[in-house]
Amino acid sequence: MRNDVYAQVTDKIIADLKKGGSDLAKAVECREHGRADHKAFAS
């Protein structure tokens, strides 16, 4: 995955997380562990 796309997805997750999404919280946690295979990154 290209870094700019990864950054856009991450920004979207953080924005959605502020609205309160538990699935997205897990995705952010995966990102902090250097993983990009969480289902939220595939959509």
PDB file of C-alpha atoms in Angstrom:
ATOM      1  CA  MET A   1       0.000   0.000   0.000  1.00  0.00           C
ATOM      2  CA  ARG A   2       1.329   3.433  -0.900  1.00  0.00           C
ATOM      3  CA  ASN A   3       2.098   5.740   1.994  1.00  0.00           C
ATOM      4  CA  ASP A   4      -0.208   8.544   0.849  1.00  0.00           C
ATOM      5  CA  VAL A   5      -3.169   6.171   0.629  1.00  0.00           C
ATOM      6  CA  TYR A   6      -2.271   4.713   4.011  1.00  0.00           C
ATOM      7  CA  ALA A   7      -2.240   8.220   5.481  1.00  0.00           C
ATOM      8  CA  GLN A   8      -5.667   9.032   3.987  1.00  0.00           C
ATOM      9  CA  VAL A   9      -7.150   5.839   5.434  1.00  0.00           C
ATOM     10  CA  THR A  10      -5.575   6.583   8.794  1.00  0.00           C
ATOM     11  CA  ASP A  11      -7.000  10.117   8.778  1.00  0.00           C
ATOM     12  CA  LYS A  12     -10.458   8.729   7.986  1.00  0.00           C
ATOM     13  CA  ILE A  13     -10.184   6.216  10.813  1.00  0.00           C
ATOM     14  CA  ILE A  14      -9.158   8.907  13.280  1.00  0.00           C
ATOM     15  CA  ALA A  15     -12.049  11.129  12.153  1.00  0.00           C
ATOM     16  CA  ASP A  16     -14.525   8.245  12.497  1.00  0.00           C
ATOM     17  CA  LEU A  17     -12.978   7.271  15.821  1.00  0.00           C
ATOM     18  CA  LYS A  18     -13.826  10.718  17.184  1.00  0.00           C
ATOM     19  CA  LYS A  19     -17.470   9.864  16.374  1.00  0.00           C
ATOM     20  CA  GLY A  20     -17.092   6.736  18.502  1.00  0.00           C
ATOM     21  CA  GLY A  21     -16.423   3.513  16.583  1.00  0.00           C
ATOM     22  CA  SER A  22     -15.058   0.533  18.489  1.00  0.00           C
ATOM     23  CA  ASP A  23     -14.003  -1.312  15.305  1.00  0.00           C
ATOM     24  CA  LEU A  24     -12.032   1.757  14.296  1.00  0.00           C
ATOM     25  CA  ALA A  25     -10.351   1.873  17.682  1.00  0.00           C
ATOM     26  CA  LYS A  26      -9.018  -1.622  16.967  1.00  0.00           C
ATOM     27  CA  ALA A  27      -7.820  -0.479  13.546  1.00  0.00           C
ATOM     28  CA  VAL A  28      -5.914   2.427  15.094  1.00  0.00           C
ATOM     29  CA  GLU A  29      -4.431   0.020  17.619  1.00  0.00           C
ATOM     30  CA  CYS A  30      -3.303  -2.233  14.764  1.00  0.00           C
ATOM     31  CA  ARG A  31      -1.755   0.770  13.036  1.00  0.00           C
ATOM     32  CA  GLU A  32       0.193   1.648  16.181  1.00  0.00           C
ATOM     33  CA  HIS A  33       1.607  -1.872  16.143  1.00  0.00           C
ATOM     34  CA  GLY A  34       2.705  -1.443  12.528  1.00  0.00           C
ATOM     35  CA  ARG A  35      -0.060  -3.602  11.061  1.00  0.00           C
ATOM     36  CA  ALA A  36      -2.231  -2.751   8.068  1.00  0.00           C
ATOM     37  CA  ASP A  37      -4.190  -5.987   7.781  1.00  0.00           C
ATOM     38  CA  HIS A  38      -7.186  -5.003   9.919  1.00  0.00           C
ATOM     39  CA  LYS A  39     -10.510  -5.276   8.109  1.00  0.00           C
ATOM     40  CA  ALA A  40     -11.057  -1.516   8.357  1.00  0.00           C
ATOM     41  CA  PHE A  41      -8.092  -0.974   6.042  1.00  0.00           C
ATOM     42  CA  ALA A  42      -9.593  -3.224   3.371  1.00  0.00           C
ATOM     43  CA  SER A  43     -12.784  -1.233   2.823  1.00  0.00           C
TER      44      SER A  43
END
